[in-house]
Amino acid sequence: MQNRPNRVYLDHNATTPHSDRLKLKWNELLELSGNPSSIHQDSRAPKAWIRETRQKIADELNCSPLEIIFNSGASEGNSSILKSVWDLLGSEKPEMLVSSVEHPSVMKTAQFLQSKGAVIHFIPVSKNGEIDFNFIRQHLSRKTSLVSVMYANNETGTVFPIAEISEMAHAAGALMHSDCVQMLGKDDIEFENLNVDYATFSAHKFYALKGTGFAFVRKNSPWVPLINGGGQERARRGGTENITGIAAMGIVLDSLSEVSDRVKRMTSLRDSLEKQILEKISGVTITAVQRKRISNTSSLVIENVDGETLLMSLDLKGFSVSTGAACSSGNPEPSPVLLAMGLTRDEAQSSLRISVGWSTTQEQVDSFVDCLVSVVAKLRELNQIENSGVYEF
Ligand code: PLP
């Protein structure tokens, strides 16, 4: 985010601003112009950054550095994983279980594999964010190659019980994948306890750069490179490494040692935000509030208000938030995630996602609530006038 003092950014699940640590090191990163695959001395610094960042990630996840594959982000990671499993195991095990609230990079890949003959069972998630364990039990079989359930949903913040689902998947002989994009920097957990075979991460969701990320691929798990090339990443992902992006991740990963304090702060800000909104605005429901959620996310349904109009009004007043709606050719559709959870179209269309971040302050939260109170009142008043037919001739 540009440093625009009059704006308040509350959309950290869409992307995060660059960390202060990264900004301080920026000039140093720009000096990393050598190709890490070269033999001469100019390759040394980039090579060292790649090695060190890989090691830092391995320390963070408690895995082997060889289990980390750098890539362009989580869309690439998710597509690569689902396609690899289908390519190598599909003929014997043509079925997959995929949660019905996944990011499009998982959903669209699953639908693509369906068109190739895969049988995909979409696991229902209830309105209060509970994943359907009975459905998983009923549909897991020796024909299942992969179960894919995200760690935390980007729209509602709901955290799914990945360790339990992994155990069920493994007991049935299936592999387990989790899109962990909304985990790093927003929750404080021991990754290894999830016991997954694959996980995906995206640098721009944890205060580093866009267009970079990495996949965790457990040793000996099926893998087919999506991009063939010059043997980079042990021939698992071709293409000259995005050295600036990788080094930037390494720099930001140093901040993760302070994550438990950050998580506490964000939880307290999010709770204060929700408490104030519930006290000051009628007809508000917080989606999946009963479930464990990541620290920073609040998904609201605000009765009798159109989410897009609300978002635009807040934007004009200096606040960046999101609706979760996929806007295609100016035709906003309600969020497929909220619809899959059983919210009505009206509810999904009246939704607003607020996601705080490391640098959000209590003052920003308070001023956002004040603005929301007045904008919602105004939009409801306009709605009432419109519905009363005063404008009709
Ligand atoms: N998965 C989740 C849960 C996300 O929120 C996102 C980004 O919005 C992605 C995957 C895609 O990540 P990337 O932008 O790195 O492709």
Tab-separated table of C-alpha atoms and ligand atoms in Angstrom:
chain	number	residue	atom	x	y	z
A	1	MET	CA	0.000	0.000	0.000
A	2	GLN	CA	1.260	3.485	-0.697
A	3	ASN	CA	1.666	5.348	2.530
A	4	ARG	CA	-1.502	7.432	2.304
A	5	PRO	CA	-2.009	8.961	5.720
A	6	ASN	CA	-5.683	9.698	5.249
A	7	ARG	CA	-6.647	6.173	4.327
A	8	VAL	CA	-7.364	3.242	6.615
A	9	TYR	CA	-6.558	-0.157	5.116
A	10	LEU	CA	-8.723	-2.985	6.497
A	11	ASP	CA	-8.378	-5.542	3.698
A	12	HIS	CA	-5.356	-7.566	4.821
A	13	ASN	CA	-6.815	-10.862	3.571
A	14	ALA	CA	-6.738	-9.534	0.003
A	15	THR	CA	-3.130	-8.481	0.369
A	16	THR	CA	-0.831	-7.053	3.019
A	17	PRO	CA	1.340	-3.935	2.847
A	18	HIS	CA	5.101	-4.453	2.617
A	19	SER	CA	6.655	-4.889	6.036
A	20	ASP	CA	8.777	-2.066	7.468
A	21	ARG	CA	11.722	-4.471	7.720
A	22	LEU	CA	11.431	-5.136	4.000
A	23	LYS	CA	11.272	-1.438	3.117
A	24	LEU	CA	14.485	-0.846	5.066
A	25	LYS	CA	16.270	-3.571	3.093
A	26	TRP	CA	14.823	-2.651	-0.281
A	27	ASN	CA	17.955	-1.083	-1.785
A	28	GLU	CA	20.017	-4.093	-0.753
A	29	LEU	CA	17.541	-6.392	-2.534
A	30	LEU	CA	17.801	-4.390	-5.742
A	31	GLU	CA	21.531	-5.147	-5.831
A	32	LEU	CA	20.780	-8.876	-6.175
A	33	SER	CA	20.974	-8.903	-9.942
A	34	GLY	CA	23.019	-12.064	-10.564
A	35	ASN	CA	21.507	-15.289	-11.867
A	36	PRO	CA	21.649	-17.887	-9.064
A	37	SER	CA	22.311	-20.642	-11.636
A	38	SER	CA	25.489	-19.011	-12.986
A	39	ILE	CA	28.889	-20.437	-12.093
A	40	HIS	CA	30.669	-17.103	-11.582
A	41	GLN	CA	30.827	-15.012	-8.437
A	42	ASP	CA	27.770	-12.870	-9.220
A	43	SER	CA	25.596	-15.890	-8.522
A	44	ARG	CA	26.805	-16.233	-4.959
A	45	ALA	CA	24.709	-13.599	-3.202
A	46	PRO	CA	21.394	-14.599	-4.846
A	47	LYS	CA	22.197	-18.274	-4.242
A	48	ALA	CA	22.876	-17.546	-0.578
A	49	TRP	CA	19.601	-15.621	-0.193
A	50	ILE	CA	17.666	-18.521	-1.707
A	51	ARG	CA	19.416	-21.024	0.558
A	52	GLU	CA	18.870	-18.925	3.675
A	53	THR	CA	15.221	-18.200	2.930
A	54	ARG	CA	14.555	-21.872	2.259
A	55	GLN	CA	16.151	-22.720	5.603
A	56	LYS	CA	14.123	-20.050	7.430
A	57	ILE	CA	10.901	-21.449	5.966
A	58	ALA	CA	11.954	-24.967	6.921
A	59	ASP	CA	12.628	-23.758	10.487
A	60	GLU	CA	9.259	-22.017	10.606
A	61	LEU	CA	7.382	-25.088	9.342
A	62	ASN	CA	9.676	-27.592	11.048
A	63	CYS	CA	10.326	-29.488	7.842
A	64	SER	CA	13.279	-30.230	5.580
A	65	PRO	CA	14.439	-27.382	3.283
A	66	LEU	CA	14.163	-29.895	0.445
A	67	GLU	CA	10.420	-30.017	1.032
A	68	ILE	CA	10.043	-26.359	0.002
A	69	ILE	CA	9.485	-25.395	-3.640
A	70	PHE	CA	9.571	-21.690	-4.501
A	71	ASN	CA	6.957	-20.564	-6.997
A	72	SER	CA	4.829	-17.588	-8.046
A	73	GLY	CA	2.317	-17.915	-5.210
A	74	ALA	CA	-0.562	-19.982	-3.988
A	75	SER	CA	-2.570	-20.140	-7.220
A	76	GLU	CA	0.385	-21.865	-8.854
A	77	GLY	CA	0.955	-24.052	-5.792
A	78	ASN	CA	-2.678	-25.160	-5.571
A	79	SER	CA	-2.965	-25.890	-9.299
A	80	SER	CA	0.353	-27.796	-9.320
A	81	ILE	CA	-0.611	-29.985	-6.385
A	82	LEU	CA	-4.066	-31.012	-7.551
A	83	LYS	CA	-2.807	-31.625	-11.103
A	84	SER	CA	0.235	-33.601	-9.907
A	85	VAL	CA	-1.905	-35.924	-7.821
A	86	TRP	CA	-4.365	-36.410	-10.675
A	87	ASP	CA	-1.574	-37.054	-13.213
A	88	LEU	CA	0.247	-39.611	-11.096
A	89	LEU	CA	-2.529	-41.275	-9.108
A	90	GLY	CA	-5.713	-40.502	-11.058
A	91	SER	CA	-5.941	-43.751	-12.975
A	92	GLU	CA	-5.969	-45.834	-9.791
A	93	LYS	CA	-7.551	-43.321	-7.460
A	94	PRO	CA	-9.799	-41.012	-9.483
A	95	GLU	CA	-11.613	-39.381	-6.552
A	96	MET	CA	-10.812	-36.255	-4.523
A	97	LEU	CA	-12.547	-34.505	-1.652
A	98	VAL	CA	-12.401	-30.729	-1.772
A	99	SER	CA	-14.086	-28.336	0.642
A	100	SER	CA	-16.845	-26.251	-0.902
A	101	VAL	CA	-15.348	-22.969	0.349
A	102	GLU	CA	-11.910	-23.152	-1.280
A	103	HIS	CA	-10.229	-20.314	-3.125
A	104	PRO	CA	-10.876	-20.308	-6.915
A	105	SER	CA	-7.337	-21.609	-7.531
A	106	VAL	CA	-8.409	-24.884	-5.893
A	107	MET	CA	-12.053	-24.818	-7.039
A	108	LYS	CA	-11.319	-24.088	-10.693
A	109	THR	CA	-8.522	-26.671	-10.781
A	110	ALA	CA	-10.871	-29.256	-9.263
A	111	GLN	CA	-13.506	-28.386	-11.879
A	112	PHE	CA	-10.865	-28.635	-14.603
A	113	LEU	CA	-9.920	-32.108	-13.341
A	114	GLN	CA	-13.616	-33.044	-13.304
A	115	SER	CA	-13.671	-32.277	-17.016
A	116	LYS	CA	-10.775	-34.768	-17.395
A	117	GLY	CA	-12.700	-37.515	-15.579
A	118	ALA	CA	-11.887	-36.918	-11.902
A	119	VAL	CA	-14.689	-37.486	-9.417
A	120	ILE	CA	-14.699	-34.543	-7.036
A	121	HIS	CA	-16.775	-34.621	-3.865
A	122	PHE	CA	-17.292	-31.085	-2.562
A	123	ILE	CA	-17.428	-31.191	1.232
A	124	PRO	CA	-20.255	-29.067	2.638
A	125	VAL	CA	-19.500	-26.324	5.173
A	126	SER	CA	-22.400	-25.064	7.294
A	127	LYS	CA	-23.540	-21.496	7.850
A	128	ASN	CA	-21.644	-21.415	11.139
A	129	GLY	CA	-18.437	-22.626	9.497
A	130	GLU	CA	-18.505	-26.310	10.443
A	131	ILE	CA	-17.088	-28.753	7.940
A	132	ASP	CA	-19.200	-31.888	7.439
A	133	PHE	CA	-17.210	-34.743	8.981
A	134	ASN	CA	-19.942	-37.268	8.164
A	135	PHE	CA	-19.684	-36.358	4.498
A	136	ILE	CA	-15.910	-36.857	4.637
A	137	ARG	CA	-16.333	-40.236	6.346
A	138	GLN	CA	-18.945	-41.366	3.804
A	139	HIS	CA	-16.972	-40.303	0.732
A	140	LEU	CA	-13.428	-41.296	1.687
A	141	SER	CA	-12.442	-44.610	0.160
A	142	ARG	CA	-9.482	-46.429	-1.344
A	143	LYS	CA	-10.338	-44.573	-4.557
A	144	THR	CA	-9.595	-41.188	-2.933
A	145	SER	CA	-6.233	-39.763	-3.944
A	146	LEU	CA	-6.412	-36.358	-2.237
A	147	VAL	CA	-8.336	-34.385	0.357
A	148	SER	CA	-7.989	-30.613	0.034
A	149	VAL	CA	-9.215	-28.337	2.823
A	150	MET	CA	-7.860	-24.855	3.468
A	151	TYR	CA	-6.377	-23.949	6.852
A	152	ALA	CA	-8.459	-20.787	7.196
A	153	ASN	CA	-11.057	-19.314	4.911
A	154	ASN	CA	-10.070	-15.967	3.408
A	155	GLU	CA	-13.596	-14.541	3.638
A	156	THR	CA	-14.871	-15.672	7.021
A	157	GLY	CA	-11.581	-16.421	8.791
A	158	THR	CA	-12.909	-19.843	9.887
A	159	VAL	CA	-10.111	-22.225	10.844
A	160	PHE	CA	-10.756	-25.817	9.810
A	161	PRO	CA	-9.653	-28.846	11.898
A	162	ILE	CA	-6.911	-29.881	9.488
A	163	ALA	CA	-5.112	-32.320	11.799
A	164	GLU	CA	-8.297	-34.368	12.263
A	165	ILE	CA	-9.098	-34.330	8.560
A	166	SER	CA	-5.490	-35.344	7.729
A	167	GLU	CA	-5.813	-38.295	10.070
A	168	MET	CA	-9.002	-39.419	8.348
A	169	ALA	CA	-7.476	-38.957	4.893
A	170	HIS	CA	-4.334	-40.898	5.790
A	171	ALA	CA	-6.338	-43.705	7.391
A	172	ALA	CA	-8.109	-44.129	4.038
A	173	GLY	CA	-4.809	-44.075	2.140
A	174	ALA	CA	-5.333	-40.582	0.699
A	175	LEU	CA	-2.958	-37.613	0.635
A	176	MET	CA	-3.812	-34.360	2.398
A	177	HIS	CA	-3.428	-30.825	1.018
A	178	SER	CA	-4.135	-27.584	2.839
A	179	ASP	CA	-4.112	-24.079	1.376
A	180	CYS	CA	-2.375	-22.302	4.266
A	181	VAL	CA	-2.321	-18.848	2.671
A	182	GLN	CA	-4.230	-17.153	5.491
A	183	MET	CA	-2.170	-18.766	8.260
A	184	LEU	CA	1.284	-17.163	8.308
A	185	GLY	CA	1.301	-13.902	10.231
A	186	LYS	CA	-2.340	-14.260	11.284
A	187	ASP	CA	-2.280	-17.298	13.521
A	188	ASP	CA	0.240	-18.844	15.836
A	189	ILE	CA	0.218	-22.587	15.317
A	190	GLU	CA	2.665	-25.448	14.928
A	191	PHE	CA	2.450	-26.273	11.245
A	192	GLU	CA	3.848	-29.781	11.666
A	193	ASN	CA	0.847	-30.740	13.836
A	194	LEU	CA	-1.399	-30.376	10.792
A	195	ASN	CA	0.369	-33.408	9.367
A	196	VAL	CA	-0.370	-32.540	5.758
A	197	ASP	CA	1.431	-33.829	2.669
A	198	TYR	CA	1.070	-30.571	0.750
A	199	ALA	CA	0.559	-26.948	1.766
A	200	THR	CA	0.580	-23.674	-0.138
A	201	PHE	CA	1.695	-20.194	0.888
A	202	SER	CA	1.698	-16.764	-0.721
A	203	ALA	CA	4.229	-14.031	0.117
A	204	HIS	CA	1.884	-11.092	-0.395
A	205	LYS	CA	-0.383	-12.370	2.366
A	206	PHE	CA	2.424	-12.113	4.899
A	207	TYR	CA	3.832	-8.635	4.196
A	208	ALA	CA	6.279	-9.613	1.424
A	209	LEU	CA	5.963	-9.225	-2.368
A	210	LYS	CA	3.260	-10.216	-4.829
A	211	GLY	CA	4.007	-12.911	-7.392
A	212	THR	CA	6.052	-15.127	-5.054
A	213	GLY	CA	5.328	-17.938	-2.662
A	214	PHE	CA	6.177	-21.530	-1.948
A	215	ALA	CA	4.690	-24.974	-1.677
A	216	PHE	CA	5.446	-27.489	1.034
A	217	VAL	CA	5.643	-30.921	-0.585
A	218	ARG	CA	6.343	-33.751	1.809
A	219	LYS	CA	9.233	-35.986	0.777
A	220	ASN	CA	8.185	-38.661	-1.741
A	221	SER	CA	4.765	-37.121	-2.407
A	222	PRO	CA	3.705	-37.173	-6.057
A	223	TRP	CA	4.903	-34.117	-7.995
A	224	VAL	CA	4.839	-33.155	-11.642
A	225	PRO	CA	6.407	-29.773	-12.507
A	226	LEU	CA	3.851	-27.357	-13.913
A	227	ILE	CA	6.753	-25.533	-15.593
A	228	ASN	CA	9.658	-27.448	-17.096
A	229	GLY	CA	12.870	-25.556	-17.535
A	230	GLY	CA	16.486	-25.250	-16.527
A	231	GLY	CA	16.393	-27.597	-13.567
A	232	GLN	CA	15.713	-24.967	-10.895
A	233	GLU	CA	14.183	-26.103	-7.610
A	234	ARG	CA	15.681	-29.564	-8.257
A	235	ALA	CA	13.791	-29.690	-11.541
A	236	ARG	CA	10.484	-29.340	-9.722
A	237	ARG	CA	9.765	-25.784	-10.939
A	238	GLY	CA	11.548	-24.401	-13.965
A	239	GLY	CA	12.420	-20.759	-14.522
A	240	THR	CA	15.041	-18.380	-13.132
A	241	GLU	CA	14.136	-17.806	-9.512
A	242	ASN	CA	12.372	-14.611	-8.471
A	243	ILE	CA	15.321	-13.752	-6.294
A	244	THR	CA	13.961	-10.399	-5.062
A	245	GLY	CA	10.668	-12.027	-4.110
A	246	ILE	CA	12.361	-14.949	-2.381
A	247	ALA	CA	14.789	-12.730	-0.458
A	248	ALA	CA	11.891	-10.463	0.555
A	249	MET	CA	10.114	-13.478	2.059
A	250	GLY	CA	13.278	-14.300	3.981
A	251	ILE	CA	13.394	-10.795	5.441
A	252	VAL	CA	9.754	-10.830	6.506
A	253	LEU	CA	10.025	-14.321	7.973
A	254	ASP	CA	12.279	-12.826	10.660
A	255	SER	CA	9.199	-10.917	11.887
A	256	LEU	CA	7.286	-14.123	12.452
A	257	SER	CA	9.143	-14.677	15.705
A	258	GLU	CA	6.959	-11.849	17.044
A	259	VAL	CA	3.765	-13.331	15.666
A	260	SER	CA	2.131	-14.351	18.925
A	261	ASP	CA	2.113	-10.723	20.146
A	262	ARG	CA	0.787	-9.581	16.780
A	263	VAL	CA	-1.939	-12.231	16.867
A	264	LYS	CA	-3.006	-11.073	20.354
A	265	ARG	CA	-3.147	-7.447	19.203
A	266	MET	CA	-5.139	-8.248	16.049
A	267	THR	CA	-7.583	-10.436	17.995
A	268	SER	CA	-8.200	-7.641	20.451
A	269	LEU	CA	-8.742	-5.111	17.633
A	270	ARG	CA	-11.075	-7.467	15.766
A	271	ASP	CA	-13.052	-8.185	18.954
A	272	SER	CA	-13.334	-4.491	19.738
A	273	LEU	CA	-14.508	-3.836	16.171
A	274	GLU	CA	-17.208	-6.509	16.396
A	275	LYS	CA	-18.356	-5.469	19.861
A	276	GLN	CA	-18.745	-1.844	18.806
A	277	ILE	CA	-20.552	-2.737	15.586
A	278	LEU	CA	-23.014	-5.030	17.374
A	279	GLU	CA	-23.691	-2.345	19.972
A	280	LYS	CA	-24.132	0.504	17.521
A	281	ILE	CA	-25.771	-1.034	14.431
A	282	SER	CA	-28.937	-3.149	14.463
A	283	GLY	CA	-29.454	-6.158	12.191
A	284	VAL	CA	-25.814	-7.266	12.020
A	285	THR	CA	-24.743	-10.932	12.101
A	286	ILE	CA	-21.155	-12.085	12.270
A	287	THR	CA	-20.648	-15.112	10.052
A	288	ALA	CA	-19.231	-18.209	11.775
A	289	VAL	CA	-18.558	-16.292	14.989
A	290	GLN	CA	-18.937	-19.487	17.030
A	291	ARG	CA	-16.001	-21.186	15.322
A	292	LYS	CA	-12.279	-20.774	15.796
A	293	ARG	CA	-11.188	-17.960	13.466
A	294	ILE	CA	-7.856	-16.448	12.497
A	295	SER	CA	-7.086	-13.362	14.539
A	296	ASN	CA	-7.765	-10.614	12.040
A	297	THR	CA	-10.957	-11.397	10.122
A	298	SER	CA	-14.572	-10.402	10.544
A	299	SER	CA	-17.281	-11.221	8.036
A	300	LEU	CA	-20.525	-9.358	8.618
A	301	VAL	CA	-24.001	-9.515	7.166
A	302	ILE	CA	-25.623	-6.098	7.513
A	303	GLU	CA	-29.364	-6.328	6.888
A	304	ASN	CA	-30.982	-3.989	4.375
A	305	VAL	CA	-27.718	-2.704	2.982
A	306	ASP	CA	-26.143	-3.620	-0.334
A	307	GLY	CA	-22.541	-4.707	0.281
A	308	GLU	CA	-21.143	-3.188	-2.930
A	309	THR	CA	-22.774	0.179	-2.292
A	310	LEU	CA	-21.530	0.085	1.276
A	311	LEU	CA	-17.998	-0.783	0.135
A	312	MET	CA	-17.958	2.098	-2.348
A	313	SER	CA	-19.333	4.580	0.183
A	314	LEU	CA	-16.679	3.521	2.713
A	315	ASP	CA	-14.004	3.762	0.034
A	316	LEU	CA	-14.993	7.363	-0.718
A	317	LYS	CA	-14.633	8.114	2.989
A	318	GLY	CA	-11.108	6.644	3.059
A	319	PHE	CA	-11.633	3.043	4.233
A	320	SER	CA	-10.579	-0.035	2.242
A	321	VAL	CA	-12.613	-3.161	2.979
A	322	SER	CA	-14.025	-5.991	0.882
A	323	THR	CA	-17.307	-7.758	0.150
A	324	GLY	CA	-15.894	-11.058	-1.024
A	325	ALA	CA	-18.003	-10.673	-4.148
A	326	ALA	CA	-16.420	-11.677	-7.422
A	327	CYS	CA	-16.978	-8.702	-9.685
A	328	SER	CA	-16.974	-9.770	-13.303
A	329	SER	CA	-17.554	-7.230	-16.070
A	330	GLY	CA	-19.102	-4.800	-13.633
A	331	ASN	CA	-21.670	-7.392	-12.630
A	332	PRO	CA	-21.091	-8.160	-8.973
A	333	GLU	CA	-22.066	-11.692	-8.002
A	334	PRO	CA	-22.518	-12.583	-4.345
A	335	SER	CA	-19.630	-14.478	-2.782
A	336	PRO	CA	-19.648	-18.181	-3.825
A	337	VAL	CA	-18.120	-19.012	-0.423
A	338	LEU	CA	-20.988	-17.469	1.530
A	339	LEU	CA	-23.552	-19.042	-0.811
A	340	ALA	CA	-21.876	-22.441	-0.379
A	341	MET	CA	-22.199	-21.995	3.383
A	342	GLY	CA	-25.954	-21.620	2.964
A	343	LEU	CA	-26.351	-17.868	3.313
A	344	THR	CA	-29.177	-16.571	1.141
A	345	ARG	CA	-28.372	-14.398	-1.890
A	346	ASP	CA	-29.668	-11.373	0.016
A	347	GLU	CA	-27.448	-12.148	2.998
A	348	ALA	CA	-24.409	-12.735	0.800
A	349	GLN	CA	-25.133	-9.510	-1.051
A	350	SER	CA	-25.250	-7.625	2.252
A	351	SER	CA	-21.891	-8.903	3.423
A	352	LEU	CA	-18.749	-7.031	4.317
A	353	ARG	CA	-15.306	-8.437	5.142
A	354	ILE	CA	-13.011	-6.492	7.407
A	355	SER	CA	-9.475	-7.771	7.955
A	356	VAL	CA	-7.107	-5.916	10.256
A	357	GLY	CA	-3.314	-6.170	10.038
A	358	TRP	CA	-0.050	-5.770	11.941
A	359	SER	CA	-0.116	-1.976	11.761
A	360	THR	CA	-3.839	-1.379	12.367
A	361	THR	CA	-4.475	0.836	15.392
A	362	GLN	CA	-7.376	1.127	17.842
A	363	GLU	CA	-7.974	4.692	16.589
A	364	GLN	CA	-8.380	3.377	13.040
A	365	VAL	CA	-10.853	0.741	14.219
A	366	ASP	CA	-12.837	3.352	16.162
A	367	SER	CA	-12.958	5.781	13.247
A	368	PHE	CA	-14.001	2.953	10.918
A	369	VAL	CA	-16.883	2.005	13.222
A	370	ASP	CA	-18.036	5.641	13.431
A	371	CYS	CA	-18.024	5.895	9.658
A	372	LEU	CA	-19.795	2.547	9.234
A	373	VAL	CA	-22.536	3.612	11.651
A	374	SER	CA	-23.269	6.776	9.684
A	375	VAL	CA	-22.988	5.183	6.219
A	376	VAL	CA	-25.262	2.264	7.141
A	377	ALA	CA	-27.853	4.670	8.609
A	378	LYS	CA	-27.769	6.776	5.442
A	379	LEU	CA	-28.075	3.777	3.091
A	380	ARG	CA	-30.942	2.324	5.109
A	381	GLU	CA	-32.723	5.685	5.008
A	382	LEU	CA	-32.318	5.830	1.227
A	383	ASN	CA	-33.573	2.253	0.967
A	384	GLN	CA	-36.643	3.158	2.964
A	385	ILE	CA	-37.419	6.161	0.779
A	386	GLU	CA	-36.979	4.047	-2.333
A	387	ASN	CA	-39.196	1.270	-0.966
A	388	SER	CA	-41.873	3.718	0.159
A	389	GLY	CA	-42.356	4.688	-3.497
A	390	VAL	CA	-41.798	8.427	-2.949
A	391	TYR	CA	-39.859	8.483	-6.208
A	392	GLU	CA	-42.610	6.794	-8.163
A	393	PHE	CA	-44.845	8.825	-10.495
B	1	PLP	N1	-5.683	-19.167	-1.447
B	1	PLP	C1	-6.256	-18.268	-0.640
B	1	PLP	C2	-6.987	-18.735	0.575
B	1	PLP	C3	-6.162	-16.900	-0.932
B	1	PLP	O1	-6.737	-16.014	-0.113
B	1	PLP	C4	-5.468	-16.510	-2.098
B	1	PLP	C5	-5.395	-15.084	-2.478
B	1	PLP	O2	-6.373	-14.374	-2.503
B	1	PLP	C6	-4.872	-17.485	-2.907
B	1	PLP	C7	-5.013	-18.806	-2.558
B	1	PLP	C8	-4.098	-17.129	-4.153
B	1	PLP	O3	-2.845	-16.660	-3.795
B	1	PLP	P1	-1.893	-15.943	-4.879
B	1	PLP	O4	-2.369	-14.535	-4.967
B	1	PLP	O5	-0.523	-16.049	-4.297
B	1	PLP	O6	-2.002	-16.693	-6.144
